[in-house]
mmCIF file of C-alpha atoms in Angstrom:
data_model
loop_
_atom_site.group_PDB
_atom_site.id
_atom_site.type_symbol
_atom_site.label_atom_id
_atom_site.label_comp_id
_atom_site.label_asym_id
_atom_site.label_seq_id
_atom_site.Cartn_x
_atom_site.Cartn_y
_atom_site.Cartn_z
ATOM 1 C CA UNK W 7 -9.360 -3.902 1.967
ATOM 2 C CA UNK W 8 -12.216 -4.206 -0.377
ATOM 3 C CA UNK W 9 -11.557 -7.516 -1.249
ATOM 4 C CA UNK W 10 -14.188 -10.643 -1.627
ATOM 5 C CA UNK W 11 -13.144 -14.094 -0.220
ATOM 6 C CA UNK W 12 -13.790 -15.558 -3.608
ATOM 7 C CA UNK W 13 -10.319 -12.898 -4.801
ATOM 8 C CA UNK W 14 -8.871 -14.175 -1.550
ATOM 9 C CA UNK W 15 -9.325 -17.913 -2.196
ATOM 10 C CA UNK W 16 -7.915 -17.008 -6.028
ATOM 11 C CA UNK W 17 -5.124 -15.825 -4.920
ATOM 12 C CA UNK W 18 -4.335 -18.839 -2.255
ATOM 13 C CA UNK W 19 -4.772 -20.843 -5.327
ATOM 14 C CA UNK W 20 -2.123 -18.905 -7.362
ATOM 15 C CA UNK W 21 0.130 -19.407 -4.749
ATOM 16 C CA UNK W 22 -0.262 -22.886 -4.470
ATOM 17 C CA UNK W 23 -0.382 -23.492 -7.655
ATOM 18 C CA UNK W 24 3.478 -21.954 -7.739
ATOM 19 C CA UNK W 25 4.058 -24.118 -4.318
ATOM 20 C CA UNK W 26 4.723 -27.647 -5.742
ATOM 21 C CA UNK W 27 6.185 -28.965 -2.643
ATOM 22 C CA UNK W 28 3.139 -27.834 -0.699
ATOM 23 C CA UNK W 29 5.643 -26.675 2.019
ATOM 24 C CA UNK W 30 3.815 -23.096 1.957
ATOM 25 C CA UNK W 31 7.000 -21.462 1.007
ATOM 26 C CA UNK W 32 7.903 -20.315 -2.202
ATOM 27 C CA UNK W 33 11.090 -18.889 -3.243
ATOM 28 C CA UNK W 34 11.557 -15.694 -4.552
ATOM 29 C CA UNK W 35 12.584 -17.644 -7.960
ATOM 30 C CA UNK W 36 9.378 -18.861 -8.509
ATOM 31 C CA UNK W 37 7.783 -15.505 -7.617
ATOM 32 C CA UNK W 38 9.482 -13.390 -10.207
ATOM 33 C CA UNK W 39 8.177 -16.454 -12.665
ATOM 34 C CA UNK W 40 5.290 -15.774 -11.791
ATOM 35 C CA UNK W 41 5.156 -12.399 -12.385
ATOM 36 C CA UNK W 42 7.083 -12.849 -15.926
ATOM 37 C CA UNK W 43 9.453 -9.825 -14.552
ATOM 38 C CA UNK W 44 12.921 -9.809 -13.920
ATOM 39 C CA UNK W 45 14.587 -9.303 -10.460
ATOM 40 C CA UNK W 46 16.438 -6.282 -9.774
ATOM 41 C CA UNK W 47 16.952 -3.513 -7.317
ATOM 42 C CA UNK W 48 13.534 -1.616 -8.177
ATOM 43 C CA UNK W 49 11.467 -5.360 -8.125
ATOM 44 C CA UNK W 50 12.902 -6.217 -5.184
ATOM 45 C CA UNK W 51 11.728 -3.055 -3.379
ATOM 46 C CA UNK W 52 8.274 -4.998 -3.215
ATOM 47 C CA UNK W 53 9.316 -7.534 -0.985
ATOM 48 C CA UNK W 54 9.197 -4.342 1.868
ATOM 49 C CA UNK W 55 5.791 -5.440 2.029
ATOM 50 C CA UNK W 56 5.959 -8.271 3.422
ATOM 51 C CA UNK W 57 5.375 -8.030 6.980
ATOM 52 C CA UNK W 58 6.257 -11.112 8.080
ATOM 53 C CA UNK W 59 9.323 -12.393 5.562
ATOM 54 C CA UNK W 60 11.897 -14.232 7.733
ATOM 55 C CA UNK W 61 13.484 -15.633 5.174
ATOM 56 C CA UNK W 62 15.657 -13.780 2.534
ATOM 57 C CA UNK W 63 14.938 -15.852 -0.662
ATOM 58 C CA UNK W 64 11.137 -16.906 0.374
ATOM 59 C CA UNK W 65 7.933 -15.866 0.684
ATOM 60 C CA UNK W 66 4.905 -17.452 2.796
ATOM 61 C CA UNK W 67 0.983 -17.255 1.684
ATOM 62 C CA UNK W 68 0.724 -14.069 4.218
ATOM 63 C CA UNK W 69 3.716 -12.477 2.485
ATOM 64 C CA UNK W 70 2.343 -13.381 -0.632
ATOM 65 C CA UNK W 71 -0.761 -11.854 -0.097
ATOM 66 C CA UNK W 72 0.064 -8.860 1.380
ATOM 67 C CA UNK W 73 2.872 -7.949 -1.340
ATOM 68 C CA UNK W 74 0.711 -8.121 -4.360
ATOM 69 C CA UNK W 75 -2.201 -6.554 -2.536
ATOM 70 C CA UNK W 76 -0.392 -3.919 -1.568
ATOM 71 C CA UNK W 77 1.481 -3.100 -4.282
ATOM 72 C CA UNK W 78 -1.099 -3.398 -7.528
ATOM 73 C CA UNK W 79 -3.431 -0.816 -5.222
ATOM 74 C CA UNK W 80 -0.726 1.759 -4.811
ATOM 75 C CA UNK W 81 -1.084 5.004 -6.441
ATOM 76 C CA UNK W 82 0.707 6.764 -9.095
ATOM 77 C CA UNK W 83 2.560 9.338 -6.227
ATOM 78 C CA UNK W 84 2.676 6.035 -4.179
ATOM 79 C CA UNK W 85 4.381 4.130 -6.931
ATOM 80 C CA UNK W 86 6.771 7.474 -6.841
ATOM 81 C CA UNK W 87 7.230 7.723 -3.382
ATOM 82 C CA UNK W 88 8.912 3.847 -3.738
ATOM 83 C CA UNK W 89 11.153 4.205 -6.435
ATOM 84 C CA UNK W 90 12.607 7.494 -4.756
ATOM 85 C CA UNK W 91 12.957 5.658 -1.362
ATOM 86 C CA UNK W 92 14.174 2.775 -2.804
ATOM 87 C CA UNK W 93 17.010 4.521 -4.982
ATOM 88 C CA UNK W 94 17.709 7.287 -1.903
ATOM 89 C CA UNK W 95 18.338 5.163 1.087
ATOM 90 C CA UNK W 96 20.375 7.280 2.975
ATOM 91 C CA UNK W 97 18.506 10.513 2.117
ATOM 92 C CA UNK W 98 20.909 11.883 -0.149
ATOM 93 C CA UNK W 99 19.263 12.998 -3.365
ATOM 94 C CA UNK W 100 22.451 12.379 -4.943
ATOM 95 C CA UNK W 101 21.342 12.350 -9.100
ATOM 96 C CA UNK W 102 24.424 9.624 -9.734
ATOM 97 C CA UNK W 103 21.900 7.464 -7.321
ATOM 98 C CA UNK W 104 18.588 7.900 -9.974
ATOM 99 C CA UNK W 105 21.052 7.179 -12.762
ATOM 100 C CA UNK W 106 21.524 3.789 -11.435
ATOM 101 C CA UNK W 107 17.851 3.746 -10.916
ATOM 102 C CA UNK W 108 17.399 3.958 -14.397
ATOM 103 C CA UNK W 109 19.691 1.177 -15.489
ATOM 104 C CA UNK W 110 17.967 -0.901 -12.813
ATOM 105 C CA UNK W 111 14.421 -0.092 -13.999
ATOM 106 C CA UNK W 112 15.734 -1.021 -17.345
ATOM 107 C CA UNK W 113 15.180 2.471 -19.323
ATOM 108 C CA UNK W 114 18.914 2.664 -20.587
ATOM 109 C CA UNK W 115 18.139 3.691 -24.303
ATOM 110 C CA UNK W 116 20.404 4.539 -27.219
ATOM 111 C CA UNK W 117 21.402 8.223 -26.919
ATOM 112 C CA UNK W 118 18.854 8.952 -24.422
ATOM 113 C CA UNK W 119 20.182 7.375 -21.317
ATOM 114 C CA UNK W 120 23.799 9.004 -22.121
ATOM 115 C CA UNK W 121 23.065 12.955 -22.169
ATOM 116 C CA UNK W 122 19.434 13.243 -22.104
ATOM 117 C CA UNK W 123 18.106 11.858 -19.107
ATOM 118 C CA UNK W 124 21.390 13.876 -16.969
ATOM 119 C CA UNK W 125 19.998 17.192 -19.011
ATOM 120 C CA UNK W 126 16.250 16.269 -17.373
ATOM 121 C CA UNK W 127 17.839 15.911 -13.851
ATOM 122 C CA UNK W 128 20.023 19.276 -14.301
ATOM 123 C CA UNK W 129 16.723 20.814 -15.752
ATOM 124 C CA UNK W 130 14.687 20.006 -12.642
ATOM 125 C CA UNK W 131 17.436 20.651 -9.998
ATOM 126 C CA UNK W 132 15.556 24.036 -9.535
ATOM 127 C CA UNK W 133 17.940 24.887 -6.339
ATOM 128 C CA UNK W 134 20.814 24.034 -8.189
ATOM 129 C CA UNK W 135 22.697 22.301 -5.514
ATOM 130 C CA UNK W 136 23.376 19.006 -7.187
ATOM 131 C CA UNK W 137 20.977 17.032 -5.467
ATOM 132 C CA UNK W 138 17.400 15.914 -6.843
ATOM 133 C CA UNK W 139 14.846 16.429 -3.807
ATOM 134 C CA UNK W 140 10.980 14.433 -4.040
ATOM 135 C CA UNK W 141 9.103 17.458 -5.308
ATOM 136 C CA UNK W 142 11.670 17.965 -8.128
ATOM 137 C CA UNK W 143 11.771 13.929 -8.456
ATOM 138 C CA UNK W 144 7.701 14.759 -9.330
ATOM 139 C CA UNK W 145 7.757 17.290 -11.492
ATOM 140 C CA UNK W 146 10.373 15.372 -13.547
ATOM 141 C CA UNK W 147 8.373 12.318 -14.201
ATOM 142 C CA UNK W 148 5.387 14.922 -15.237
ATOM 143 C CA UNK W 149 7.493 16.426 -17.858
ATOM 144 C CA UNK W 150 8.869 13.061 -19.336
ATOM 145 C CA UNK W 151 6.556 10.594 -18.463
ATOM 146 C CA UNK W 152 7.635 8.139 -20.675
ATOM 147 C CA UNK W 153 11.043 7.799 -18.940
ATOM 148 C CA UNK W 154 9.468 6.067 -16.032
ATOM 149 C CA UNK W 155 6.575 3.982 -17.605
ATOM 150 C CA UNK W 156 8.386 0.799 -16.947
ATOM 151 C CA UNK W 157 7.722 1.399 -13.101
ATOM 152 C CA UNK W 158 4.010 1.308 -13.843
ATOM 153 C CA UNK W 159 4.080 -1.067 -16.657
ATOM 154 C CA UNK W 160 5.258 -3.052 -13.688
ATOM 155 C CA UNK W 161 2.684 -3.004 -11.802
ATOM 156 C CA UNK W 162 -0.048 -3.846 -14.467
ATOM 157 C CA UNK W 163 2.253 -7.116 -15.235
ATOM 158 C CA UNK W 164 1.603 -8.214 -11.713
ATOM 159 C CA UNK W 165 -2.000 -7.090 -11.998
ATOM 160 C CA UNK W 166 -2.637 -9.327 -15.069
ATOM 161 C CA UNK W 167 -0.573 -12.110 -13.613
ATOM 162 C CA UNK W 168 -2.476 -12.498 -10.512
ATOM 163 C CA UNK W 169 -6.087 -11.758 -10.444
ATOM 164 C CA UNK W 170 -6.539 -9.661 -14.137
ATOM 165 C CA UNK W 171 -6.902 -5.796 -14.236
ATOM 166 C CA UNK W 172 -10.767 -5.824 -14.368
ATOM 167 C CA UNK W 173 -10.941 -7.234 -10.917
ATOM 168 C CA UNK W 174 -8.240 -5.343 -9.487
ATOM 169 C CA UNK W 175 -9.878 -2.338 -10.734
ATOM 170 C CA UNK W 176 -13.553 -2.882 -8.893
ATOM 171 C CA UNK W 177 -11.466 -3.945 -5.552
ATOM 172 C CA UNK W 178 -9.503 -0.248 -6.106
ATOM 173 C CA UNK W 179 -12.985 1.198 -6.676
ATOM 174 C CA UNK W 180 -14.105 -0.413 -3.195
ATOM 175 C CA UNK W 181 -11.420 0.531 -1.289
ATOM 176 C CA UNK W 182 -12.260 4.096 -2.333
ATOM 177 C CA UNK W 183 -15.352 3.767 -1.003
ATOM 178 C CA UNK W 184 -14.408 2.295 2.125
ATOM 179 C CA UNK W 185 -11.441 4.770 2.887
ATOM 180 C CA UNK W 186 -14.034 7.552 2.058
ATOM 181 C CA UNK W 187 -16.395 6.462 4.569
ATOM 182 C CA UNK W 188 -13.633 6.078 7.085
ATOM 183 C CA UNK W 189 -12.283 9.813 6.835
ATOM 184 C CA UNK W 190 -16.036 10.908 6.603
ATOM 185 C CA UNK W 191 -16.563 8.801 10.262
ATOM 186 C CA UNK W 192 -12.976 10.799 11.421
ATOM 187 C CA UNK W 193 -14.561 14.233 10.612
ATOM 188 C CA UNK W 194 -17.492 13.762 12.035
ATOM 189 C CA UNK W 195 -16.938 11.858 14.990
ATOM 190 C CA UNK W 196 -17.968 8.538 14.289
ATOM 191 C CA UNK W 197 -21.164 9.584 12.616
ATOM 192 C CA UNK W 198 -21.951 7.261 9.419
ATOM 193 C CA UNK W 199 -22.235 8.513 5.750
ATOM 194 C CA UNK W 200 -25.590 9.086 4.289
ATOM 195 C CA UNK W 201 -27.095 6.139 3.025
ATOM 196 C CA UNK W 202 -27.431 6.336 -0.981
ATOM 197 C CA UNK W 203 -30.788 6.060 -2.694
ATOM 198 C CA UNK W 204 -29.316 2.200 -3.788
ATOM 199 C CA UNK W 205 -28.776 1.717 -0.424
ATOM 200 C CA UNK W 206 -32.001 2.629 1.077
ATOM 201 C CA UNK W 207 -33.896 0.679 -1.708
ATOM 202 C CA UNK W 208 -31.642 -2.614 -1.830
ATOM 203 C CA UNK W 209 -31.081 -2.064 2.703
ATOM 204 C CA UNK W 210 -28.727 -5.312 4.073
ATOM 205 C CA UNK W 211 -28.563 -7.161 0.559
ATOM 206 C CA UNK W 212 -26.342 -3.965 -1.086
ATOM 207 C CA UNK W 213 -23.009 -4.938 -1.246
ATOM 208 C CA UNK W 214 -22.055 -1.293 -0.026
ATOM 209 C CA UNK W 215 -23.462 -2.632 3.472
ATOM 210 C CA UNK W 216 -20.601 -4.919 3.665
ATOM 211 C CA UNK W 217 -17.606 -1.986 3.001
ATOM 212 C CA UNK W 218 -20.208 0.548 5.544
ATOM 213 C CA UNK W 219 -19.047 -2.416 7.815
ATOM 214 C CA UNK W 220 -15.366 -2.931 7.106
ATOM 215 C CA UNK W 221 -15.026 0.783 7.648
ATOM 216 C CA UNK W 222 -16.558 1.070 10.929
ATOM 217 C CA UNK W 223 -14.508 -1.685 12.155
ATOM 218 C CA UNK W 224 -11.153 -0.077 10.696
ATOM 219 C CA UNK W 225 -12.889 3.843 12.381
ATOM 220 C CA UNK W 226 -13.123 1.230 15.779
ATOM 221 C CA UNK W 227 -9.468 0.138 15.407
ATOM 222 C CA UNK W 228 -8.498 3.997 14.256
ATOM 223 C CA UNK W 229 -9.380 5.604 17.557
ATOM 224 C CA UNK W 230 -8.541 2.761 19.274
ATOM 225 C CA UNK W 231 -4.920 3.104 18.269
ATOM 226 C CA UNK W 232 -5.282 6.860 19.132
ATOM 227 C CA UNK W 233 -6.178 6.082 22.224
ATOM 228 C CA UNK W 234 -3.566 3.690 23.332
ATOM 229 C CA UNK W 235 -1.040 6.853 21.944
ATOM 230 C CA UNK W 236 -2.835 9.202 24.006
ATOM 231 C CA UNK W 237 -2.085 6.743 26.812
ATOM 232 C CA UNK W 238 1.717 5.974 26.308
ATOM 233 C CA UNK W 239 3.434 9.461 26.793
ATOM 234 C CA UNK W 240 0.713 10.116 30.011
ATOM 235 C CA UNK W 241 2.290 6.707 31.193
ATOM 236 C CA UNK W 242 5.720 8.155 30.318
ATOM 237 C CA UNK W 243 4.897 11.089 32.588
ATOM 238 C CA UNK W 244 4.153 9.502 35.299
ATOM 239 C CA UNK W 245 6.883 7.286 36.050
ATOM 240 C CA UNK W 246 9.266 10.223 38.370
ATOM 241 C CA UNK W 247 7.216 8.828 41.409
ATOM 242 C CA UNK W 248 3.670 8.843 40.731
ATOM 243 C CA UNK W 249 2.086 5.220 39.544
ATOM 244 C CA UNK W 250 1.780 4.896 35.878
ATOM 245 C CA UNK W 251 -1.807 4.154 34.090
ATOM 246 C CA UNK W 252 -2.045 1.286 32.168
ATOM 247 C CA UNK W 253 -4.595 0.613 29.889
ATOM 248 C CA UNK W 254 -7.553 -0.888 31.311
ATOM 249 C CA UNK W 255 -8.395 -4.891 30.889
ATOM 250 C CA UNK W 256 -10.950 -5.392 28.281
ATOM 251 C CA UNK W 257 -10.507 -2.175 26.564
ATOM 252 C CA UNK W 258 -9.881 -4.022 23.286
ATOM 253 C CA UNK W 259 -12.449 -6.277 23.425
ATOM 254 C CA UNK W 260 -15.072 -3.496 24.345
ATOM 255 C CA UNK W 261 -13.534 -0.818 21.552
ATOM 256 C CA UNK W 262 -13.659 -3.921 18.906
ATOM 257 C CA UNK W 263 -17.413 -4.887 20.053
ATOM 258 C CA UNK W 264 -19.243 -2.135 20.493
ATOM 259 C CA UNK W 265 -21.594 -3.451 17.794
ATOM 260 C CA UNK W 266 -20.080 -1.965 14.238
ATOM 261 C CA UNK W 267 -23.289 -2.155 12.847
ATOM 262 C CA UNK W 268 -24.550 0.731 14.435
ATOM 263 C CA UNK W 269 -22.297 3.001 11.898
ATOM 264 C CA UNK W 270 -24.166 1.985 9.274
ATOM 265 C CA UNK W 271 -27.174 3.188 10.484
ATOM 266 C CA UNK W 272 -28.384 7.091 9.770
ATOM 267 C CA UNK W 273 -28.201 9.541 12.459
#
């Protein structure tokens, strides 16, 4: 992530700020506080970022971090992707399950809610079997957009609640850059971007040198983890009698240090 350790440190301080007892848990109580947002089915679905949450009703700094970052960087398909999981847990597409979304996401209007919004759904059913599949979930919200602004308004109240939209914005803009130059070192086997004119003039003191460097270490771990894949159903295999291969010993350790800097050189 494109992220400075000046926004890190920020955010550490938000969350200790919020964690009075200095126990490095806060509950999910003060979260929502601190996001000035209400806590209901679709607010809740944020806490699936949390990686490490053990506990129910709290949240640790690593938690904290990795909710917000995750979730103020999503996209707008991401951001639909979500609310259409969250709402369609068992796969369904049933539209009584997205009318419940809607009272959870707190769009229920006068007259709207009532005949309106069920006319939408029937509207973009195009296969007319009852059910309301992604794509047609899509093209909905692109016809009525305003029926499902608060999910986005949403996500700018945790943006201005944490580290303000202007800096959220240039760490988006990095992490563009960065995933760019990691599906540009995919394509072309490992082989570096060509260095901009900024680059070439400013050399180790651009801050782009710093992201070149992030995403050769995320390429590193990319093929690394495509390795260890390739590995696993060879092992699999192998086990009716012949010995299985195991990954060799050190093959992190010389995958993660094979000098990242070289990808930022020109080849």
């Amino acid at each position: 992530m494109g992220m400075t350790v000046q926004e890190v440190q920020n955010l550490i301080a938000i969350f200790n700020d919020i964690d009075l007892s200095c126990s490095g848990l806060i509950n999910l109580r003060e979260f929502y506080f601190l996001l000035d947002t209400p806590q209901n089915k679709y607010t809740s679905a944020i806490l699936r970022f949390g990686a490490h949450k053990t506990d129910p009703v709290k949240l640790d700094i690593d938690d904290f971090v990795r909710i917000v970052c995750t979730f103020v960087l999503m996209s707008q398909t991401d951001i639909y992707r979500l609310c259409f999981d969250t709402f369609d847990e068992d796969d369904s597409g049933i539209k009584d399950e997205f009318v419940v979304m809607c009272d959870s996401i707190q769009i229920k209007g006068e007259g709207f809610f009532q005949g309106n919004f069920r006319k939408a759904m029937d509207t973009f059913d195009a296969n007319h079997d009852g059910l309301l599949d992604f794509p047609e979930f899509i093209e909905m919200n692109r016809k009525f957009p305003l029926v499902f602004w608060p999910l986005f308004h949403f996500q700018e109240t945790v943006q201005e609640k944490t580290l303000g939209k202007r800096v959220w914005a240039k760490i988006h803009a990095r992490q563009l850059k960065i995933d760019a130059w990691r599906n540009y070192m995919t394509r072309f086997l490992g082989r570096a971007p060509p260095l901009t004119w900024q680059e070439r003039w400013c050399g180790c003191i651009s801050k782009d040198h710093r992201l070149r460097l992030i995403a050769a270490q995320l390429y590193d771990q990319d093929q690394l983890r495509l390795k260890i894949q390739q590995q696993l159903p060879r092992a699999g295999h192998e086990k009716d009698g012949k010995p299985t291969q195991s990954i060799p010993r050190g093959a992190f350790a010389k995958t993660t240090s094979s000098n990242t800097p070289k990808h930022a050189k020109t080849t």
